[in-house]
Amino acid sequence: MMKVQFKSIVVGLLLISFTACKNAKSNTKTDADNEVTISVKKENFLSGGLVEPISIVSRELSDGSTADCYKIVVTSTPTDHEMGPWCPDNIADDASAGGIWLEDGKVYDVDGEFVKNLGTFYDDETWMMYNSETGKITKTSTKEECNDAANPNVGEEYQNFCVECLPSYVADITHTYYIPVTPKKAKNPYPFSNGPAGGPPPGGPEGNSTIPSNRGLAFNGVIFNAPAPVDAILGAYTLAPFDDAGGHVNLNEGYHYHAASGVSKKIEQPDNHSAMIGYAFDGYGIFENADSDGNEYTDLDDSRGHYDETRGYHYHVDKAGNNNFIDGLRGEYAL
């Protein structure tokens, strides 16, 4: 009888030990293991902005692994809104004749009055971008002038020019981008080297030249670009306005965005959450700055992202007036 009781006790202890070990093993699972991961939906992209159908290719990622990625070839021409205008013709023109300017977190209409008062706006009377007798605004009018005036080393002959590069100058341009089909969270985030306050040239941190300088892709195929080099533009007494969609043209990038102003395609969310406007180059979704009530999110990490169980990890763009989208990539990106 004693032997039976002893065996029962031993078996019981073994079962308890096994259960404890099993529980201990399951308790080592981190919250990250249970996170929802949302894959990229290629059908979210507008076909009108694509050169060819989106396909899947195998690409090396930034951590050295290999993954399926969407190959997306775009025209950089939006089909969901008009491009421009940028520079008004005369200081008598209203806001419908010009675009916008981003300064210190605010968005300003580039109408005739704004151009007329640039000297006051920047407290520098060197600004004089119009003919005082006719009111005509001085602006670029050819592809060559666009190239010369938009150059970081702009010559004195373009001082006090409004720089307006037209879509017709880049009508044949295409770009190819790769986005992981399923986002893969990086061990450490990849911060961009500059933010809304400026800093080094667009791109990644020192020692990491592979990180894309662009932040992501809108659903219409237009790039979310790095912050515009406003200091260089203003230092030459030039102005390169954005249109009401937050975009303008240069001869290398084509048409591209520097701010999310709510004009391009968006996917509304059913739970008061802000609308989705595109994907970052690590495959995580990019959403508008504020929710449907106008409230900004206060729990964002250093990349301007956070997590919820509906959308997984995702980003919220900066306010349009900050000339910025997101501050880093939280996931691995395609090389």
Coordinates of C-alpha atoms in Angstrom, one line a residue:
M1 CA 0.0 0.0 0.0
M2 CA 2.8 2.4 0.9
K3 CA 4.5 1.6 -2.4
V4 CA 1.4 2.6 -4.3
Q5 CA 1.1 5.9 -2.4
F6 CA 4.8 6.6 -2.9
K7 CA 4.4 6.1 -6.7
S8 CA 1.3 8.3 -6.8
I9 CA 3.3 11.1 -5.0
V10 CA 6.2 10.8 -7.4
V11 CA 3.9 10.8 -10.5
G12 CA 2.1 13.9 -9.0
L13 CA 5.4 15.7 -8.4
L14 CA 6.6 14.9 -12.0
L15 CA 3.3 16.2 -13.4
I16 CA 3.6 19.4 -11.4
S17 CA 7.2 19.8 -12.5
F18 CA 6.3 19.2 -16.1
T19 CA 3.5 21.7 -16.0
A20 CA 5.7 24.3 -14.3
C21 CA 8.4 23.9 -16.9
K22 CA 5.8 24.1 -19.7
N23 CA 4.3 27.3 -18.1
A24 CA 7.8 28.7 -17.6
K25 CA 8.5 28.1 -21.3
S26 CA 5.3 29.7 -22.4
N27 CA 5.9 32.7 -20.2
T28 CA 9.1 33.4 -22.0
K29 CA 7.0 34.4 -25.0
T30 CA 7.2 38.2 -25.4
D31 CA 4.4 40.6 -26.3
A32 CA 6.1 41.0 -29.7
D33 CA 5.4 37.3 -30.5
N34 CA 1.7 38.0 -30.2
E35 CA 1.6 41.1 -32.2
V36 CA -0.6 41.3 -35.3
T37 CA 1.3 41.9 -38.5
I38 CA -0.6 43.3 -41.5
S39 CA 0.7 42.5 -44.9
V40 CA 0.8 45.0 -47.7
K41 CA -2.3 45.0 -50.0
K42 CA -1.2 45.6 -53.5
E43 CA -4.8 46.3 -54.5
N44 CA -4.7 49.5 -52.4
F45 CA -2.5 51.1 -55.1
L46 CA -4.2 52.9 -58.0
S47 CA -3.5 51.2 -61.3
G48 CA -3.3 54.5 -63.1
G49 CA 0.0 55.4 -61.4
L50 CA 1.6 52.1 -62.3
V51 CA 3.8 51.4 -65.4
E52 CA 3.2 47.7 -65.1
P53 CA 1.2 45.4 -62.8
I54 CA 2.7 44.9 -59.3
S55 CA 4.7 41.7 -59.1
I56 CA 6.5 39.7 -56.4
V57 CA 10.2 39.3 -56.4
S58 CA 12.8 37.9 -53.9
R59 CA 15.0 40.7 -52.5
E60 CA 17.6 41.0 -49.8
L61 CA 16.5 42.9 -46.7
S62 CA 18.5 45.3 -44.6
D63 CA 19.2 42.6 -42.0
G64 CA 20.7 40.3 -44.7
S65 CA 17.7 38.0 -44.9
T66 CA 15.7 37.4 -48.1
A67 CA 12.0 38.0 -48.4
D68 CA 9.2 38.3 -51.0
C69 CA 8.8 42.0 -52.0
Y70 CA 6.4 43.8 -54.2
K71 CA 8.1 45.4 -57.2
I72 CA 6.2 48.6 -57.9
V73 CA 7.1 50.6 -61.0
V74 CA 5.4 54.1 -61.0
T75 CA 5.1 57.1 -63.2
S76 CA 5.3 59.6 -60.3
T77 CA 2.1 61.2 -61.8
P78 CA -1.0 61.1 -59.6
T79 CA -4.3 60.1 -61.2
D80 CA -6.4 61.1 -58.2
H81 CA -5.8 64.8 -58.2
E82 CA -4.4 67.6 -60.4
M83 CA -0.8 68.8 -60.0
G84 CA -0.1 72.5 -59.3
P85 CA -0.4 75.4 -59.4
W86 CA 2.7 76.6 -57.6
C87 CA 3.7 80.2 -58.4
P88 CA 1.1 82.8 -58.9
D89 CA 1.6 85.2 -61.9
N90 CA 0.9 88.5 -60.1
I91 CA 0.7 89.9 -56.6
A92 CA -3.0 90.6 -57.3
D93 CA -3.7 86.8 -57.6
D94 CA -5.7 85.0 -55.0
A95 CA -4.9 81.6 -53.4
S96 CA -6.4 79.6 -56.3
A97 CA -3.4 80.8 -58.5
G98 CA -0.7 79.5 -56.3
G99 CA 0.3 76.6 -54.0
I100 CA 1.3 76.5 -50.4
W101 CA 4.4 77.1 -48.3
L102 CA 5.4 75.2 -45.1
E103 CA 7.0 77.2 -42.3
D104 CA 7.3 76.5 -38.5
G105 CA 4.5 73.9 -38.4
K106 CA 2.1 76.1 -40.4
V107 CA 0.7 76.0 -43.9
Y108 CA 0.5 79.3 -45.8
D109 CA -1.2 80.0 -49.1
V110 CA 1.2 81.2 -51.7
D111 CA -1.0 83.9 -53.2
G112 CA 0.0 87.3 -54.6
E113 CA -0.1 88.9 -51.2
F114 CA 2.2 86.3 -49.7
V115 CA 4.8 86.9 -52.4
K116 CA 4.4 90.6 -52.0
N117 CA 5.1 90.4 -48.3
L118 CA 8.0 88.0 -48.3
G119 CA 10.4 90.7 -47.0
T120 CA 8.2 91.2 -44.0
F121 CA 7.5 87.5 -43.5
Y122 CA 11.2 86.8 -43.3
D123 CA 12.3 90.2 -41.9
D124 CA 14.7 90.7 -44.8
E125 CA 14.1 93.4 -47.4
T126 CA 16.3 91.6 -49.9
W127 CA 13.1 89.7 -50.9
M128 CA 11.6 91.3 -54.0
M129 CA 10.1 88.7 -56.2
Y130 CA 7.9 90.9 -58.4
N131 CA 7.9 94.0 -60.6
S132 CA 6.9 96.9 -58.5
E133 CA 5.2 98.7 -61.4
T134 CA 3.2 95.8 -63.0
G135 CA 3.0 93.4 -60.0
K136 CA 4.2 90.5 -62.2
I137 CA 5.9 87.8 -60.2
T138 CA 9.4 86.6 -61.4
K139 CA 9.4 82.9 -61.9
T140 CA 11.1 80.2 -63.9
S141 CA 9.5 79.4 -67.3
T142 CA 11.6 76.7 -69.0
K143 CA 13.1 73.3 -68.1
E144 CA 16.6 74.8 -68.2
E145 CA 15.6 77.6 -65.8
C146 CA 14.0 74.9 -63.5
N147 CA 17.2 72.9 -63.6
D148 CA 19.4 75.9 -62.8
A149 CA 17.2 77.6 -60.2
A150 CA 16.4 74.3 -58.3
N151 CA 20.2 73.5 -58.1
P152 CA 21.5 73.7 -54.5
N153 CA 24.3 75.9 -55.9
V154 CA 21.8 78.3 -57.6
G155 CA 23.5 81.3 -59.2
E156 CA 22.8 84.9 -58.4
E157 CA 20.9 85.4 -61.6
Y158 CA 18.0 83.4 -60.1
Q159 CA 17.9 85.3 -56.8
N160 CA 14.3 86.3 -56.1
F161 CA 12.8 83.8 -58.5
C162 CA 9.7 81.7 -57.8
V163 CA 10.8 78.2 -58.9
E164 CA 8.1 76.4 -60.8
C165 CA 9.0 73.1 -62.5
L166 CA 6.2 71.7 -64.6
P167 CA 5.1 68.1 -64.9
S168 CA 5.7 68.2 -68.6
Y169 CA 9.4 68.4 -67.9
V170 CA 9.4 64.9 -66.4
A171 CA 6.6 63.3 -68.4
D172 CA 8.7 60.2 -69.3
I173 CA 10.2 59.6 -65.8
T174 CA 9.6 56.2 -64.0
H175 CA 10.8 54.8 -60.7
T176 CA 11.0 51.3 -59.4
Y177 CA 10.5 50.6 -55.7
Y178 CA 10.5 47.4 -53.6
I179 CA 8.4 46.9 -50.4
P180 CA 8.3 43.7 -48.3
V181 CA 5.0 41.9 -48.8
T182 CA 5.0 41.2 -45.0
P183 CA 6.7 43.7 -42.7
K184 CA 9.5 42.4 -40.6
K185 CA 10.2 44.3 -37.4
A186 CA 13.9 45.2 -37.1
K187 CA 15.9 44.5 -34.0
N188 CA 16.6 48.2 -33.8
P189 CA 14.8 51.1 -35.6
Y190 CA 16.5 52.9 -38.5
P191 CA 16.3 56.6 -37.8
F192 CA 16.4 59.1 -40.6
S193 CA 19.2 61.6 -40.3
N194 CA 17.1 64.6 -40.5
G195 CA 13.7 65.7 -39.2
P196 CA 11.4 68.7 -39.5
A197 CA 14.1 70.9 -38.1
G198 CA 16.6 70.1 -40.9
G199 CA 20.0 68.5 -40.3
P200 CA 22.2 66.5 -42.7
P201 CA 21.2 65.8 -46.2
P202 CA 18.2 63.4 -46.7
G203 CA 19.0 59.8 -46.0
G204 CA 19.8 57.5 -43.2
P205 CA 22.1 57.7 -40.2
E206 CA 25.9 58.0 -40.6
G207 CA 27.4 54.7 -41.5
N208 CA 24.2 53.4 -43.1
S209 CA 24.0 54.5 -46.7
T210 CA 21.5 51.9 -47.7
I211 CA 18.4 53.3 -46.0
P212 CA 16.2 55.0 -48.6
S213 CA 16.0 58.8 -48.4
N214 CA 12.3 58.6 -49.4
R215 CA 9.9 57.6 -46.7
G216 CA 7.3 55.6 -48.5
L217 CA 4.8 55.5 -51.3
A218 CA 1.3 57.0 -51.6
F219 CA -1.5 54.8 -53.0
N220 CA -1.3 56.9 -56.2
G221 CA 2.3 55.9 -56.8
V222 CA 3.8 59.3 -55.7
I223 CA 6.7 59.3 -53.3
F224 CA 6.6 60.6 -49.7
N225 CA 10.0 62.4 -49.9
A226 CA 12.5 63.5 -47.3
P227 CA 12.0 67.0 -45.9
A228 CA 12.6 69.7 -48.5
P229 CA 15.9 71.6 -48.1
V230 CA 14.1 74.8 -47.2
D231 CA 17.2 76.5 -45.8
A232 CA 19.1 76.1 -49.1
I233 CA 16.0 77.3 -51.0
L234 CA 15.5 80.4 -48.9
G235 CA 19.3 81.1 -48.6
A236 CA 19.3 81.8 -52.4
Y237 CA 16.2 84.0 -52.0
T238 CA 14.2 81.6 -54.1
L239 CA 10.8 80.1 -53.3
A240 CA 9.8 76.6 -54.5
P241 CA 6.2 76.3 -53.4
F242 CA 4.3 73.0 -53.0
D243 CA 0.8 72.6 -54.6
D244 CA -2.2 72.0 -52.4
A245 CA -1.4 68.3 -52.3
G246 CA 2.0 69.0 -50.7
G247 CA 3.9 68.2 -53.9
H248 CA 6.2 69.8 -56.4
V249 CA 8.5 68.7 -59.2
N250 CA 12.2 68.3 -59.6
L251 CA 13.9 66.9 -62.6
N252 CA 15.3 63.8 -60.8
E253 CA 12.4 62.7 -58.6
G254 CA 9.6 63.9 -60.8
Y255 CA 6.5 64.9 -58.9
H256 CA 6.8 64.1 -55.2
Y257 CA 5.3 65.0 -51.8
H258 CA 6.8 66.8 -48.9
A259 CA 3.6 67.0 -46.8
A260 CA 0.4 65.1 -46.4
S261 CA -2.4 67.6 -46.9
G262 CA -5.3 65.1 -47.3
V263 CA -5.6 65.4 -51.1
S264 CA -4.3 62.0 -52.3
K265 CA -6.2 58.7 -52.0
K266 CA -7.0 57.7 -48.4
I267 CA -8.6 54.6 -46.9
E268 CA -11.0 55.7 -44.1
Q269 CA -11.0 53.6 -40.9
P270 CA -14.3 52.5 -39.2
D271 CA -13.2 53.2 -35.6
N272 CA -12.4 57.0 -35.5
H273 CA -8.8 56.2 -36.4
S274 CA -7.0 58.4 -38.9
A275 CA -7.2 57.4 -42.6
M276 CA -4.5 55.3 -44.3
I277 CA -2.6 57.1 -47.1
G278 CA 0.2 54.7 -48.2
Y279 CA 3.0 52.4 -47.1
A280 CA 6.5 53.0 -45.7
F281 CA 9.4 51.3 -47.4
D282 CA 9.5 48.6 -44.7
G283 CA 5.9 47.6 -45.5
Y284 CA 4.2 49.2 -42.5
G285 CA 1.1 51.3 -43.2
I286 CA 1.3 55.1 -43.1
F287 CA -1.7 57.0 -41.7
E288 CA -2.7 60.6 -41.4
N289 CA -1.6 62.8 -38.6
A290 CA -4.8 63.0 -36.5
D291 CA -7.9 61.0 -35.9
S292 CA -11.3 61.9 -37.4
D293 CA -11.9 64.3 -34.5
G294 CA -8.7 66.1 -35.2
N295 CA -6.8 64.7 -32.2
E296 CA -3.1 63.9 -32.7
Y297 CA -1.6 60.7 -31.3
T298 CA 0.5 61.1 -28.2
D299 CA 2.0 57.6 -27.9
L300 CA 4.2 57.5 -31.0
D301 CA 7.7 56.2 -30.8
D302 CA 10.8 57.9 -32.3
S303 CA 9.9 56.7 -35.8
R304 CA 6.4 58.2 -35.4
G305 CA 4.8 54.8 -35.1
H306 CA 2.7 52.8 -32.7
Y307 CA 0.7 49.5 -32.5
D308 CA -2.9 48.5 -32.3
E309 CA -4.5 45.1 -32.9
T310 CA -6.5 46.3 -35.9
R311 CA -3.6 47.8 -38.0
G312 CA -0.6 46.2 -36.3
Y313 CA 2.4 48.5 -36.1
H314 CA 1.9 51.6 -38.3
Y315 CA 3.0 55.2 -38.7
H316 CA 1.3 58.6 -38.4
V317 CA 2.7 61.4 -40.5
D318 CA 3.9 64.7 -39.0
K319 CA 1.7 67.8 -39.4
A320 CA 1.9 69.2 -42.9
G321 CA 3.5 72.4 -41.8
N322 CA 6.5 70.6 -40.5
N323 CA 7.7 69.5 -43.9
N324 CA 8.0 66.0 -42.7
F325 CA 6.4 62.6 -42.8
I326 CA 8.0 60.0 -40.5
D327 CA 11.2 60.0 -38.6
G328 CA 12.5 56.5 -39.2
L329 CA 11.8 52.9 -40.3
R330 CA 10.8 50.4 -37.7
G331 CA 11.1 47.4 -40.0
E332 CA 13.6 45.9 -42.4
Y333 CA 13.6 47.4 -45.9
A334 CA 14.5 46.0 -49.3
L335 CA 18.0 46.6 -50.7

